[in-house]
PDB file of C-alpha atoms in Angstrom:
ATOM      1  CA  MET D  10      -4.455  65.061 -60.559  1.00 58.00           C
ATOM      2  CA  PRO D  11      -2.881  66.042 -57.203  1.00 66.00           C
ATOM      3  CA  ASP D  12      -6.433  66.044 -55.643  1.00 73.00           C
ATOM      4  CA  LEU D  13      -7.066  62.493 -57.291  1.00 62.00           C
ATOM      5  CA  PHE D  14      -3.715  61.334 -55.444  1.00 63.00           C
ATOM      6  CA  ARG D  15      -4.748  63.010 -52.202  1.00 69.00           C
ATOM      7  CA  SER D  16      -8.211  61.252 -52.442  1.00 68.00           C
ATOM      8  CA  LEU D  17      -6.628  58.008 -53.338  1.00 58.00           C
ATOM      9  CA  ALA D  18      -4.248  58.376 -50.521  1.00 65.00           C
ATOM     10  CA  ALA D  19      -6.833  59.327 -48.155  1.00 68.00           C
ATOM     11  CA  ILE D  20      -8.737  56.211 -49.223  1.00 67.00           C
ATOM     12  CA  PHE D  21      -5.759  53.859 -48.976  1.00 66.00           C
ATOM     13  CA  HIS D  22      -5.025  55.368 -45.548  1.00 68.00           C
ATOM     14  CA  THR D  23      -8.602  54.832 -44.344  1.00 73.00           C
ATOM     15  CA  ARG D  24      -8.374  51.266 -45.683  1.00 73.00           C
ATOM     16  CA  ARG D  25      -5.149  50.649 -44.169  1.00 74.00           C
ATOM     17  CA  THR D  26      -6.226  51.947 -40.764  1.00 78.00           C
ATOM     18  CA  LEU D  27      -9.344  49.733 -41.199  1.00 75.00           C
ATOM     19  CA  ILE D  28      -7.211  46.712 -42.125  1.00 80.00           C
ATOM     20  CA  VAL D  29      -4.835  47.311 -38.968  1.00 80.00           C
ATOM     21  CA  GLY D  30      -7.619  48.093 -36.864  1.00 81.00           C
ATOM     22  CA  GLY D  31      -9.178  44.772 -37.954  1.00 84.00           C
ATOM     23  CA  LEU D  32      -5.989  42.707 -37.521  1.00 87.00           C
ATOM     24  CA  ALA D  33      -5.551  44.505 -33.992  1.00 89.00           C
ATOM     25  CA  LEU D  34      -9.259  43.505 -32.989  1.00 90.00           C
ATOM     26  CA  LEU D  35      -8.487  39.944 -34.578  1.00 91.00           C
ATOM     27  CA  VAL D  36      -5.331  39.495 -32.598  1.00 92.00           C
ATOM     28  CA  ALA D  37      -7.033  40.712 -29.205  1.00 93.00           C
ATOM     29  CA  PHE D  38      -9.697  38.321 -29.932  1.00 92.00           C
ATOM     30  CA  MET D  39      -7.301  35.495 -30.439  1.00 94.00           C
ATOM     31  CA  ILE D  40      -5.405  36.299 -27.212  1.00 94.00           C
ATOM     32  CA  GLY D  41      -8.720  36.455 -25.518  1.00 94.00           C
ATOM     33  CA  LEU D  42      -9.789  33.105 -26.728  1.00 94.00           C
ATOM     34  CA  ILE D  43      -6.405  31.508 -25.910  1.00 95.00           C
ATOM     35  CA  GLY D  44      -6.646  32.827 -22.400  1.00 94.00           C
ATOM     36  CA  TRP D  45     -10.215  31.780 -22.024  1.00 95.00           C
ATOM     37  CA  LEU D  46      -9.146  28.090 -23.486  1.00 95.00           C
ATOM     38  CA  HIS D  47      -6.319  28.145 -21.143  1.00 95.00           C
ATOM     39  CA  GLY D  48      -8.636  28.914 -18.139  1.00 94.00           C
ATOM     40  CA  VAL D  49     -10.889  26.077 -19.146  1.00 94.00           C
ATOM     41  CA  TYR D  50      -7.811  23.743 -19.461  1.00 95.00           C
ATOM     42  CA  VAL D  51      -6.605  24.699 -16.041  1.00 95.00           C
ATOM     43  CA  GLU D  52     -10.072  24.348 -14.290  1.00 95.00           C
ATOM     44  CA  ARG D  53     -10.492  20.881 -15.800  1.00 95.00           C
ATOM     45  CA  GLU D  54      -6.934  19.677 -15.115  1.00 95.00           C
ATOM     46  CA  HIS D  55      -7.508  20.815 -11.509  1.00 95.00           C
ATOM     47  CA  ARG D  56     -10.813  18.978 -11.215  1.00 95.00           C
ATOM     48  CA  HIS D  57      -9.304  15.610 -12.650  1.00 95.00           C
ATOM     49  CA  ARG D  58      -6.404  16.177 -10.332  1.00 95.00           C
ATOM     50  CA  HIS D  59      -8.955  16.383  -7.206  1.00 94.00           C
ATOM     51  CA  GLN D  60     -10.886  13.363  -8.743  1.00 95.00           C
ATOM     52  CA  ALA D  61      -7.650  11.407  -8.654  1.00 95.00           C
ATOM     53  CA  GLU D  62      -6.641  12.460  -5.294  1.00 96.00           C
ATOM     54  CA  ARG D  63     -10.195  11.430  -3.961  1.00 95.00           C
ATOM     55  CA  GLU D  64      -9.798   7.950  -5.608  1.00 96.00           C
ATOM     56  CA  LEU D  65      -6.238   7.295  -4.311  1.00 95.00           C
ATOM     57  CA  GLN D  66      -7.589   8.358  -0.871  1.00 96.00           C
ATOM     58  CA  SER D  67     -10.469   6.031  -1.059  1.00 96.00           C
ATOM     59  CA  ILE D  68      -8.058   3.219  -2.098  1.00 96.00           C
ATOM     60  CA  ASN D  69      -5.878   4.255   0.787  1.00 96.00           C
ATOM     61  CA  GLN D  70      -8.423   3.934   3.261  1.00 96.00           C
ATOM     62  CA  LEU D  71      -9.516   0.454   1.880  1.00 96.00           C
ATOM     63  CA  GLN D  72      -5.944  -0.716   2.324  1.00 95.00           C
ATOM     64  CA  LEU D  73      -5.585   0.564   5.881  1.00 94.00           C
ATOM     65  CA  ARG D  74      -8.964  -1.049   6.956  1.00 96.00           C
ATOM     66  CA  ALA D  75      -7.485  -4.375   5.353  1.00 93.00           C
ATOM     67  CA  VAL D  76      -4.235  -4.052   7.121  1.00 90.00           C
ATOM     68  CA  LEU D  77      -5.963  -3.330  10.453  1.00 92.00           C
ATOM     69  CA  SER D  78      -8.195  -6.330   9.788  1.00 93.00           C
ATOM     70  CA  TRP D  79      -5.236  -8.600   9.074  1.00 89.00           C
ATOM     71  CA  ARG D  80      -3.632  -7.343  12.115  1.00 90.00           C
ATOM     72  CA  GLU D  81      -6.446  -7.930  14.350  1.00 93.00           C
ATOM     73  CA  ARG D  82      -7.221 -11.223  12.900  1.00 91.00           C
ATOM     74  CA  SER D  83      -3.294 -12.267  13.275  1.00 90.00           C
ATOM     75  CA  LEU D  84      -3.068 -11.182  17.052  1.00 91.00           C
ATOM     76  CA  ARG D  85      -6.538 -13.020  17.756  1.00 91.00           C
ATOM     77  CA  ASP D  86      -4.900 -16.191  15.967  1.00 89.00           C
ATOM     78  CA  ALA D  87      -1.920 -15.746  18.282  1.00 89.00           C
ATOM     79  CA  ARG D  88      -4.103 -15.247  21.353  1.00 90.00           C
ATOM     80  CA  MET D  89      -6.021 -18.353  20.461  1.00 89.00           C
ATOM     81  CA  LEU D  90      -2.681 -20.628  20.434  1.00 85.00           C
ATOM     82  CA  THR D  91      -1.777 -19.268  23.830  1.00 86.00           C
ATOM     83  CA  GLU D  92      -5.189 -20.304  24.992  1.00 88.00           C
ATOM     84  CA  ASP D  93      -4.995 -23.627  23.262  1.00 88.00           C
ATOM     85  CA  GLU D  94      -4.820 -26.182  26.240  1.00 90.00           C
ATOM     86  CA  LEU D  95      -4.501 -29.257  23.811  1.00 89.00           C
ATOM     87  CA  LEU D  96      -1.584 -27.688  21.924  1.00 88.00           C
ATOM     88  CA  ALA D  97       0.322 -26.717  25.254  1.00 89.00           C
ATOM     89  CA  GLY D  98      -0.240 -30.325  26.389  1.00 91.00           C
ATOM     90  CA  ALA D  99       1.080 -31.839  23.218  1.00 91.00           C
ATOM     91  CA  VAL D 100       4.072 -29.543  23.366  1.00 90.00           C
ATOM     92  CA  GLY D 101       4.684 -30.401  27.059  1.00 90.00           C
ATOM     93  CA  ARG D 102       4.481 -34.200  26.159  1.00 91.00           C
ATOM     94  CA  TRP D 103       6.821 -33.928  23.268  1.00 90.00           C
ATOM     95  CA  LEU D 104       9.408 -31.570  25.063  1.00 89.00           C
ATOM     96  CA  SER D 105       9.403 -33.172  28.385  1.00 90.00           C
ATOM     97  CA  ARG D 106       9.097 -36.994  27.352  1.00 90.00           C
ATOM     98  CA  GLY D 107      10.289 -36.874  23.575  1.00 86.00           C
ATOM     99  CA  ASP D 108       6.878 -38.077  22.742  1.00 86.00           C
ATOM    100  CA  VAL D 109       6.909 -38.278  18.678  1.00 88.00           C
ATOM    101  CA  ALA D 110       2.926 -38.691  18.466  1.00 91.00           C
ATOM    102  CA  ALA D 111       2.744 -35.289  20.428  1.00 90.00           C
ATOM    103  CA  ARG D 112       5.318 -33.653  18.285  1.00 90.00           C
ATOM    104  CA  GLU D 113       3.152 -34.647  14.963  1.00 91.00           C
ATOM    105  CA  GLN D 114       0.298 -33.420  16.557  1.00 91.00           C
ATOM    106  CA  VAL D 115       1.972 -29.888  17.258  1.00 91.00           C
ATOM    107  CA  ARG D 116       3.390 -29.999  13.659  1.00 92.00           C
ATOM    108  CA  ASP D 117      -0.211 -30.839  12.250  1.00 91.00           C
ATOM    109  CA  ARG D 118      -1.665 -27.719  14.339  1.00 91.00           C
ATOM    110  CA  LEU D 119       1.081 -25.406  12.922  1.00 90.00           C
ATOM    111  CA  ARG D 120       0.319 -26.719   9.433  1.00 91.00           C
ATOM    112  CA  ALA D 121      -3.325 -26.168   9.797  1.00 90.00           C
ATOM    113  CA  LEU D 122      -2.875 -22.626  11.204  1.00 88.00           C
ATOM    114  CA  LYS D 123      -0.374 -21.709   8.299  1.00 88.00           C
ATOM    115  CA  GLU D 124      -2.691 -22.957   5.627  1.00 89.00           C
ATOM    116  CA  LEU D 125      -5.988 -21.746   7.088  1.00 88.00           C
ATOM    117  CA  GLY D 126      -4.521 -18.416   8.107  1.00 85.00           C
ATOM    118  CA  ARG D 127      -2.604 -17.959   5.062  1.00 85.00           C
ATOM    119  CA  TYR D 128       0.486 -17.176   6.912  1.00 85.00           C
ATOM    120  CA  SER D 129       3.997 -17.303   5.108  1.00 82.00           C
ATOM    121  CA  GLU D 130       5.399 -19.386   7.950  1.00 84.00           C
ATOM    122  CA  VAL D 131       4.279 -20.596  11.302  1.00 87.00           C
ATOM    123  CA  LEU D 132       7.115 -21.766  13.800  1.00 88.00           C
ATOM    124  CA  LEU D 133       7.319 -23.178  17.138  1.00 88.00           C
ATOM    125  CA  LEU D 134      10.277 -21.211  18.816  1.00 88.00           C
ATOM    126  CA  GLY D 135      12.373 -21.924  21.872  1.00 87.00           C
ATOM    127  CA  PRO D 136      12.976 -19.035  24.239  1.00 83.00           C
ATOM    128  CA  GLU D 137      16.228 -17.893  22.707  1.00 83.00           C
ATOM    129  CA  GLY D 138      14.511 -17.716  19.310  1.00 84.00           C
ATOM    130  CA  GLU D 139      15.421 -20.956  18.124  1.00 86.00           C
ATOM    131  CA  THR D 140      13.273 -22.903  15.861  1.00 84.00           C
ATOM    132  CA  LEU D 141      11.885 -26.096  17.743  1.00 86.00           C
ATOM    133  CA  LEU D 142       9.305 -27.307  15.060  1.00 87.00           C
ATOM    134  CA  MET D 143       7.929 -26.112  11.669  1.00 86.00           C
ATOM    135  CA  PRO D 144       4.843 -27.254   9.861  1.00 85.00           C
ATOM    136  CA  GLN D 145       7.184 -29.279   7.333  1.00 80.00           C
ATOM    137  CA  GLU D 146      10.546 -30.613   7.564  1.00 72.00           C
ATOM    138  CA  GLY D 147      13.511 -28.596   6.065  1.00 60.00           C
ATOM    139  CA  PRO D 148      14.552 -24.959   6.181  1.00 51.00           C
ATOM    140  CA  GLY D 149      11.737 -22.333   6.947  1.00 47.00           C
ATOM    141  CA  ALA D 150      10.855 -19.165   5.104  1.00 45.00           C
ATOM    142  CA  TYR D 151      13.746 -17.332   6.908  1.00 45.00           C
ATOM    143  CA  GLY D 152      16.200 -19.562   5.430  1.00 46.00           C
ATOM    144  CA  SER D 153      17.752 -20.102   8.943  1.00 53.00           C
ATOM    145  CA  GLN D 154      16.833 -21.871  12.146  1.00 66.00           C
ATOM    146  CA  THR D 155      17.022 -18.871  14.457  1.00 74.00           C
ATOM    147  CA  LEU D 156      14.703 -15.841  14.673  1.00 79.00           C
ATOM    148  CA  PRO D 157      16.023 -12.722  12.983  1.00 79.00           C
ATOM    149  CA  PRO D 158      17.520 -10.365  15.583  1.00 80.00           C
ATOM    150  CA  ARG D 159      14.867  -7.642  14.423  1.00 79.00           C
ATOM    151  CA  GLU D 160      12.098 -10.105  15.800  1.00 85.00           C
ATOM    152  CA  GLN D 161      13.950 -11.012  19.111  1.00 87.00           C
ATOM    153  CA  GLY D 162      12.669  -7.894  20.857  1.00 87.00           C
ATOM    154  CA  ALA D 163       8.882  -8.613  19.891  1.00 89.00           C
ATOM    155  CA  MET D 164       9.423 -12.225  21.112  1.00 89.00           C
ATOM    156  CA  ALA D 165      10.915 -10.810  24.301  1.00 89.00           C
ATOM    157  CA  ARG D 166       7.899  -8.534  24.852  1.00 90.00           C
ATOM    158  CA  ALA D 167       5.354 -11.214  24.157  1.00 90.00           C
ATOM    159  CA  LEU D 168       7.047 -13.498  26.665  1.00 89.00           C
ATOM    160  CA  ALA D 169       7.212 -10.645  29.316  1.00 91.00           C
ATOM    161  CA  SER D 170       3.622  -9.589  28.964  1.00 91.00           C
ATOM    162  CA  ALA D 171       2.144 -13.182  28.359  1.00 89.00           C
ATOM    163  CA  ASP D 172       0.121 -11.737  25.579  1.00 90.00           C
ATOM    164  CA  ALA D 173       0.373 -11.804  21.530  1.00 91.00           C
ATOM    165  CA  VAL D 174       2.665  -9.089  20.207  1.00 91.00           C
ATOM    166  CA  MET D 175       3.256  -8.207  16.597  1.00 90.00           C
ATOM    167  CA  GLY D 176       6.720  -7.186  15.238  1.00 88.00           C
ATOM    168  CA  GLU D 177       7.501  -4.223  13.208  1.00 87.00           C
ATOM    169  CA  PRO D 178       6.943  -4.947   9.547  1.00 86.00           C
ATOM    170  CA  ALA D 179      10.120  -5.140   7.581  1.00 83.00           C
ATOM    171  CA  LEU D 180      11.584  -6.283   4.210  1.00 83.00           C
ATOM    172  CA  THR D 181      13.485  -9.743   4.024  1.00 77.00           C
ATOM    173  CA  ALA D 182      15.453 -11.430   1.471  1.00 76.00           C
ATOM    174  CA  GLY D 183      12.980 -14.235   1.316  1.00 73.00           C
ATOM    175  CA  PHE D 184       9.878 -12.374   0.435  1.00 74.00           C
ATOM    176  CA  ALA D 185       8.929  -9.782  -2.073  1.00 79.00           C
ATOM    177  CA  PHE D 186       6.737  -7.854   0.485  1.00 79.00           C
ATOM    178  CA  PRO D 187       7.109  -6.599   4.060  1.00 82.00           C
ATOM    179  CA  VAL D 188       6.671  -9.227   6.700  1.00 82.00           C
ATOM    180  CA  ALA D 189       5.653  -9.023  10.409  1.00 84.00           C
ATOM    181  CA  GLY D 190       5.988 -11.724  12.925  1.00 86.00           C
ATOM    182  CA  VAL D 191       3.274 -12.438  15.493  1.00 88.00           C
ATOM    183  CA  PHE D 192       4.403 -13.893  18.642  1.00 89.00           C
ATOM    184  CA  ALA D 193       2.189 -16.105  20.961  1.00 88.00           C
ATOM    185  CA  PRO D 194       3.945 -16.815  24.241  1.00 86.00           C
TER     186      PRO D 194
END
């Protein structure tokens, strides 16, 4: 009987060793599988992140080109105003003689520029930044009749250089987006 117990103990010991070894292999396989799946996940996440960054960069480039195009168009419009002899003549007749018909011509030109150029506001300003004329009667987009102090420097540069100047974009209470003034001397 003792030999039988020894034989059974040896068989159970061998089986237990096999079971423990099998479980150890299974655990090692699971750890390896988890590591491999983690590597695949990290690689895909990395690839998707780079794809999203490339798409954002493309959108950024499109927006930059749109802003630069808008800036050039706005400065071109301002330079055309500076060279508009009919507008200058109408402003001169209105300011020197009080010609009401000339004032309405200037107002019509400002209104056309505002509508065709899709500007938020177009104003005729005096040398101190005071509003002389707007496309419509009543308060302008700034809510006041004088140029905001942040825009005074840009207007002074435009007058000094005799060329169109764009002010720095800034947030204002009147708009939900940054605005930048363009000044034509």
